[in-house]
Amino acid sequence: AQTVTQSQPEMSVQEAETVTLSCTYDTSESDYYLFWYKQPPSRQMILVIRQEAYKQQNATENRFSVNFQKAAKSFSLKISDSQLGDAAMYFCAYRAPYYTGANSKLTFGKGITLSVRP
Amino acid sequence: NAGVTQTPKFQVLKTGQSMTLQCAQDMNHEYMSWYRQDPGMGLRLIHYSVGAGITDQGEVPNGYNVSRSTTEDFPLRLLSAAPSQTSVYFCASSYGSGANYNEQFFGPGTRLTVL
């Protein structure tokens, strides 16, 4: 079974600085999807960024980028120029390839709470 | 469109009571899922459906029932509520089938407390 591990329960960053959130996963598949979701105090789950495993290039969305290391099964999120609005819980998630029949569901890590200091 | 909607937003139950959490989506998504979120546990899959009439168990299905009679609706039933079911419940949906990536859209969640 796939597992997703986020070993840091909390992190803190100074406003305007850069922070990296770590995530590792375990799978026997070679073609899959990885995601970072943000959950602010409103509780809404917001997709931040996604990475297709078959793509070697790391995904980037504005101030958010990932460091995808497929061989190491590592998928970290870098937030540049941190803003107060980035304070939230962040979840790493895995989605199996469609041919496994398991692509209808996500496996989540336990999450990390990010605080941003003004 | 409204996306994924959930009702109610908050609910307090007594042990042994039953209730149904409603979930609806207006995006014609094939896949729908229910997750529960507990402190320090992330989101865990309860039940999921790949289309009308098709449901399956996830990681933590005990104490919950689901059915999918239409594409739009995917209600979650608590048969006899227990304090261990105190949690925040999320419904999610996405397009299915095929090899393309399909984003999962989440509802706003339901906070359930069982006394």
Short mmCIF file of C-alpha atoms in Angstrom, two decimals:
data_model
loop_
_atom_site.label_atom_id
_atom_site.label_comp_id
_atom_site.label_asym_id
_atom_site.label_seq_id
_atom_site.Cartn_x
_atom_site.Cartn_y
_atom_site.Cartn_z
CA ALA A 1 0.00 0.00 0.00
CA GLN A 2 1.10 3.51 -0.68
CA THR A 3 2.19 5.66 2.23
CA VAL A 4 2.92 9.36 2.49
CA THR A 5 5.10 10.68 5.31
CA GLN A 6 5.38 14.23 6.55
CA SER A 7 7.73 14.00 9.51
CA GLN A 8 7.71 17.65 10.58
CA PRO A 9 4.48 18.55 12.40
CA GLU A 10 5.24 22.28 12.55
CA MET A 11 7.45 24.86 10.90
CA SER A 12 7.87 28.58 11.15
CA VAL A 13 9.20 31.12 8.66
CA GLN A 14 9.87 34.84 8.70
CA GLU A 15 7.78 36.89 6.31
CA ALA A 16 9.55 37.35 2.94
CA GLU A 17 11.87 34.41 3.61
CA THR A 18 11.88 30.99 1.97
CA VAL A 19 10.73 27.77 3.59
CA THR A 20 10.79 24.15 2.45
CA LEU A 21 8.26 21.55 3.58
CA SER A 22 9.31 17.92 3.31
CA CYS A 23 7.38 14.88 2.12
CA THR A 24 8.39 11.33 1.33
CA TYR A 25 6.23 8.58 -0.10
CA ASP A 26 6.37 4.93 -0.89
CA THR A 27 4.96 3.26 -3.99
CA SER A 28 5.83 0.45 -6.37
CA GLU A 29 4.36 2.34 -9.33
CA SER A 30 6.38 4.41 -11.78
CA ASP A 31 3.60 6.66 -13.07
CA TYR A 32 1.62 8.57 -10.45
CA TYR A 33 0.68 12.05 -9.26
CA LEU A 34 1.79 14.03 -6.24
CA PHE A 35 0.08 17.05 -4.76
CA TRP A 36 0.45 19.71 -2.12
CA TYR A 37 -2.77 21.00 -0.59
CA LYS A 38 -3.14 24.05 1.63
CA GLN A 39 -5.73 24.17 4.39
CA PRO A 40 -6.16 27.63 5.95
CA PRO A 41 -8.20 28.20 9.11
CA SER A 42 -11.33 28.31 6.92
CA ARG A 43 -10.84 24.53 6.55
CA GLN A 44 -11.16 24.64 2.76
CA MET A 45 -8.74 22.32 0.94
CA ILE A 46 -6.89 24.28 -1.74
CA LEU A 47 -4.69 22.65 -4.36
CA VAL A 48 -1.32 24.41 -4.38
CA ILE A 49 0.69 22.43 -6.88
CA ARG A 50 0.85 19.05 -8.57
CA GLN A 51 3.57 16.93 -10.11
CA GLU A 52 3.25 14.13 -12.64
CA ALA A 53 5.83 11.44 -11.93
CA TYR A 54 6.67 10.96 -15.60
CA LYS A 55 7.79 14.58 -15.86
CA GLN A 56 11.38 15.24 -14.86
CA GLN A 57 10.86 18.99 -14.65
CA ASN A 58 9.85 20.27 -11.25
CA ALA A 59 6.45 21.97 -11.13
CA THR A 60 6.23 25.67 -10.35
CA GLU A 61 3.25 27.88 -9.53
CA ASN A 62 4.23 31.47 -8.84
CA ARG A 63 5.97 31.49 -5.42
CA PHE A 64 5.47 27.75 -4.96
CA SER A 65 7.79 25.16 -6.42
CA VAL A 66 8.61 21.54 -5.76
CA ASN A 67 11.78 19.50 -5.59
CA PHE A 68 10.75 16.11 -6.96
CA GLN A 69 13.33 13.40 -6.46
CA LYS A 70 11.76 10.26 -7.95
CA ALA A 71 14.50 7.82 -7.06
CA ALA A 72 14.53 9.01 -3.47
CA LYS A 73 10.71 9.19 -3.39
CA SER A 74 10.89 12.70 -2.06
CA PHE A 75 8.55 15.59 -2.88
CA SER A 76 9.28 18.83 -1.03
CA LEU A 77 7.45 22.14 -1.37
CA LYS A 78 9.37 25.40 -1.44
CA ILE A 79 7.55 28.62 -0.66
CA SER A 80 9.48 31.73 -1.67
CA ASP A 81 8.85 35.26 -0.39
CA SER A 82 6.59 33.91 2.35
CA GLN A 83 3.48 35.94 3.10
CA LEU A 84 1.22 36.08 6.14
CA GLY A 85 -1.50 34.47 4.05
CA ASP A 86 0.67 31.38 3.58
CA ALA A 87 0.10 30.43 7.22
CA ALA A 88 -1.91 27.21 7.06
CA MET A 89 -1.70 23.47 7.32
CA TYR A 90 -0.10 21.84 4.27
CA PHE A 91 -0.76 18.29 3.16
CA CYS A 92 1.22 16.17 0.77
CA ALA A 93 -0.89 13.65 -1.18
CA TYR A 94 -0.38 10.77 -3.63
CA ARG A 95 -2.64 9.56 -6.41
CA ALA A 96 -2.09 6.19 -8.10
CA PRO A 97 -2.04 5.81 -11.89
CA TYR A 98 -5.35 5.10 -13.63
CA TYR A 99 -4.38 1.57 -14.68
CA THR A 100 -4.25 0.45 -11.04
CA GLY A 101 -7.94 1.18 -10.64
CA ALA A 102 -7.03 3.21 -7.57
CA ASN A 103 -6.87 6.65 -9.18
CA SER A 104 -10.17 7.73 -7.67
CA LYS A 105 -8.64 8.40 -4.25
CA LEU A 106 -5.83 10.26 -2.57
CA THR A 107 -3.44 9.10 0.15
CA PHE A 108 -2.50 11.98 2.45
CA GLY A 109 0.34 12.68 4.80
CA LYS A 110 -0.41 13.84 8.33
CA GLY A 111 0.17 17.47 7.45
CA ILE A 112 2.44 20.23 8.64
CA THR A 113 1.37 23.47 10.28
CA LEU A 114 3.21 26.45 8.85
CA SER A 115 3.28 29.71 10.76
CA VAL A 116 4.58 32.96 9.26
CA ARG A 117 6.20 35.53 11.54
CA PRO A 118 5.67 39.19 10.63
CA ASN B 1 -21.63 26.28 -10.76
CA ALA B 2 -21.54 25.59 -7.00
CA GLY B 3 -18.78 22.94 -7.12
CA VAL B 4 -18.91 20.48 -4.22
CA THR B 5 -21.41 21.30 -1.50
CA GLN B 6 -21.79 19.69 1.91
CA THR B 7 -24.52 20.00 4.50
CA PRO B 8 -24.62 20.59 7.35
CA LYS B 9 -21.50 22.60 8.18
CA PHE B 10 -21.71 21.72 11.87
CA GLN B 11 -23.54 18.96 13.74
CA VAL B 12 -23.69 17.72 17.32
CA LEU B 13 -25.02 14.23 17.96
CA LYS B 14 -25.52 12.06 20.98
CA THR B 15 -24.01 8.60 21.12
CA GLY B 16 -26.24 6.13 19.31
CA GLN B 17 -27.98 8.64 17.09
CA SER B 18 -27.92 8.25 13.34
CA MET B 19 -27.57 10.92 10.69
CA THR B 20 -26.67 11.53 7.07
CA LEU B 21 -24.04 13.93 5.82
CA GLN B 22 -25.00 15.25 2.42
CA CYS B 23 -22.64 15.82 -0.48
CA ALA B 24 -23.51 17.04 -3.95
CA GLN B 25 -21.52 18.16 -6.98
CA ASP B 26 -22.67 19.83 -10.16
CA MET B 27 -19.61 19.18 -12.31
CA ASN B 28 -20.73 15.80 -13.68
CA HIS B 29 -17.81 14.12 -11.93
CA GLU B 30 -17.64 10.34 -11.97
CA TYR B 31 -15.51 9.95 -8.86
CA MET B 32 -16.64 10.94 -5.38
CA SER B 33 -15.04 10.26 -2.02
CA TRP B 34 -15.49 10.82 1.69
CA TYR B 35 -12.54 11.58 3.97
CA ARG B 36 -12.30 12.26 7.66
CA GLN B 37 -9.71 14.58 9.17
CA ASP B 38 -8.49 14.09 12.71
CA PRO B 39 -5.70 16.02 14.48
CA GLY B 40 -2.30 14.55 13.67
CA MET B 41 -3.81 11.99 11.26
CA GLY B 42 -4.21 13.86 8.00
CA LEU B 43 -7.18 12.93 5.82
CA ARG B 44 -8.20 9.31 5.70
CA LEU B 45 -10.48 7.75 3.11
CA ILE B 46 -13.79 6.36 4.39
CA HIS B 47 -15.66 5.32 1.24
CA TYR B 48 -15.46 6.17 -2.42
CA SER B 49 -17.43 5.76 -5.62
CA VAL B 50 -16.31 5.55 -9.25
CA GLY B 51 -19.80 6.06 -10.65
CA ALA B 52 -23.51 5.81 -9.94
CA GLY B 53 -24.31 2.48 -8.35
CA ILE B 54 -20.66 1.67 -7.55
CA THR B 55 -19.12 2.18 -4.12
CA ASP B 56 -16.18 0.72 -2.25
CA GLN B 57 -14.53 0.91 1.15
CA GLY B 58 -11.56 3.02 1.96
CA GLU B 59 -9.15 2.93 4.87
CA VAL B 60 -11.62 3.58 7.73
CA PRO B 61 -15.11 2.40 6.66
CA ASN B 62 -16.44 0.95 9.92
CA GLY B 63 -19.56 2.66 11.23
CA TYR B 64 -20.35 4.37 7.92
CA ASN B 65 -22.53 3.52 4.94
CA VAL B 66 -22.73 5.13 1.53
CA SER B 67 -24.78 4.83 -1.62
CA ARG B 68 -24.57 6.48 -5.03
CA SER B 69 -27.92 6.48 -6.75
CA THR B 70 -27.13 9.51 -8.92
CA THR B 71 -23.97 11.03 -10.36
CA GLU B 72 -24.51 14.22 -8.35
CA ASP B 73 -25.08 12.93 -4.82
CA PHE B 74 -22.99 10.85 -2.45
CA PRO B 75 -24.43 10.82 1.09
CA LEU B 76 -22.55 9.41 4.07
CA ARG B 77 -24.62 7.71 6.76
CA LEU B 78 -23.60 7.23 10.37
CA LEU B 79 -25.63 4.30 11.61
CA SER B 80 -25.07 4.64 15.36
CA ALA B 81 -22.81 7.56 16.21
CA ALA B 82 -19.88 7.01 18.56
CA PRO B 83 -17.53 9.57 20.16
CA SER B 84 -14.72 8.12 17.99
CA GLN B 85 -16.55 9.52 14.97
CA THR B 86 -16.03 13.08 16.17
CA SER B 87 -14.13 14.55 13.25
CA VAL B 88 -14.21 16.88 10.28
CA TYR B 89 -15.63 15.20 7.18
CA PHE B 90 -14.75 16.17 3.63
CA CYS B 91 -16.41 15.14 0.43
CA ALA B 92 -14.40 15.32 -2.81
CA SER B 93 -15.08 14.71 -6.48
CA SER B 94 -13.19 14.49 -9.76
CA TYR B 95 -13.53 13.35 -13.34
CA GLY B 96 -12.58 9.72 -13.74
CA SER B 97 -11.46 7.19 -16.33
CA GLY B 98 -8.59 7.53 -18.72
CA ALA B 99 -4.97 8.37 -18.15
CA ASN B 100 -5.25 12.10 -17.77
CA TYR B 101 -4.73 13.85 -14.50
CA ASN B 102 -7.98 14.95 -12.89
CA GLU B 103 -7.98 17.33 -9.96
CA GLN B 104 -10.01 16.42 -6.89
CA PHE B 105 -12.32 19.20 -5.75
CA PHE B 106 -13.18 19.34 -2.07
CA GLY B 107 -16.29 20.51 -0.29
CA PRO B 108 -16.09 22.93 2.66
CA GLY B 109 -16.28 20.15 5.25
CA THR B 110 -18.64 19.19 8.06
CA ARG B 111 -17.53 19.38 11.66
CA LEU B 112 -19.24 16.59 13.61
CA THR B 113 -19.17 16.22 17.37
CA VAL B 114 -20.53 13.10 19.06
CA LEU B 115 -21.19 13.44 22.77
#
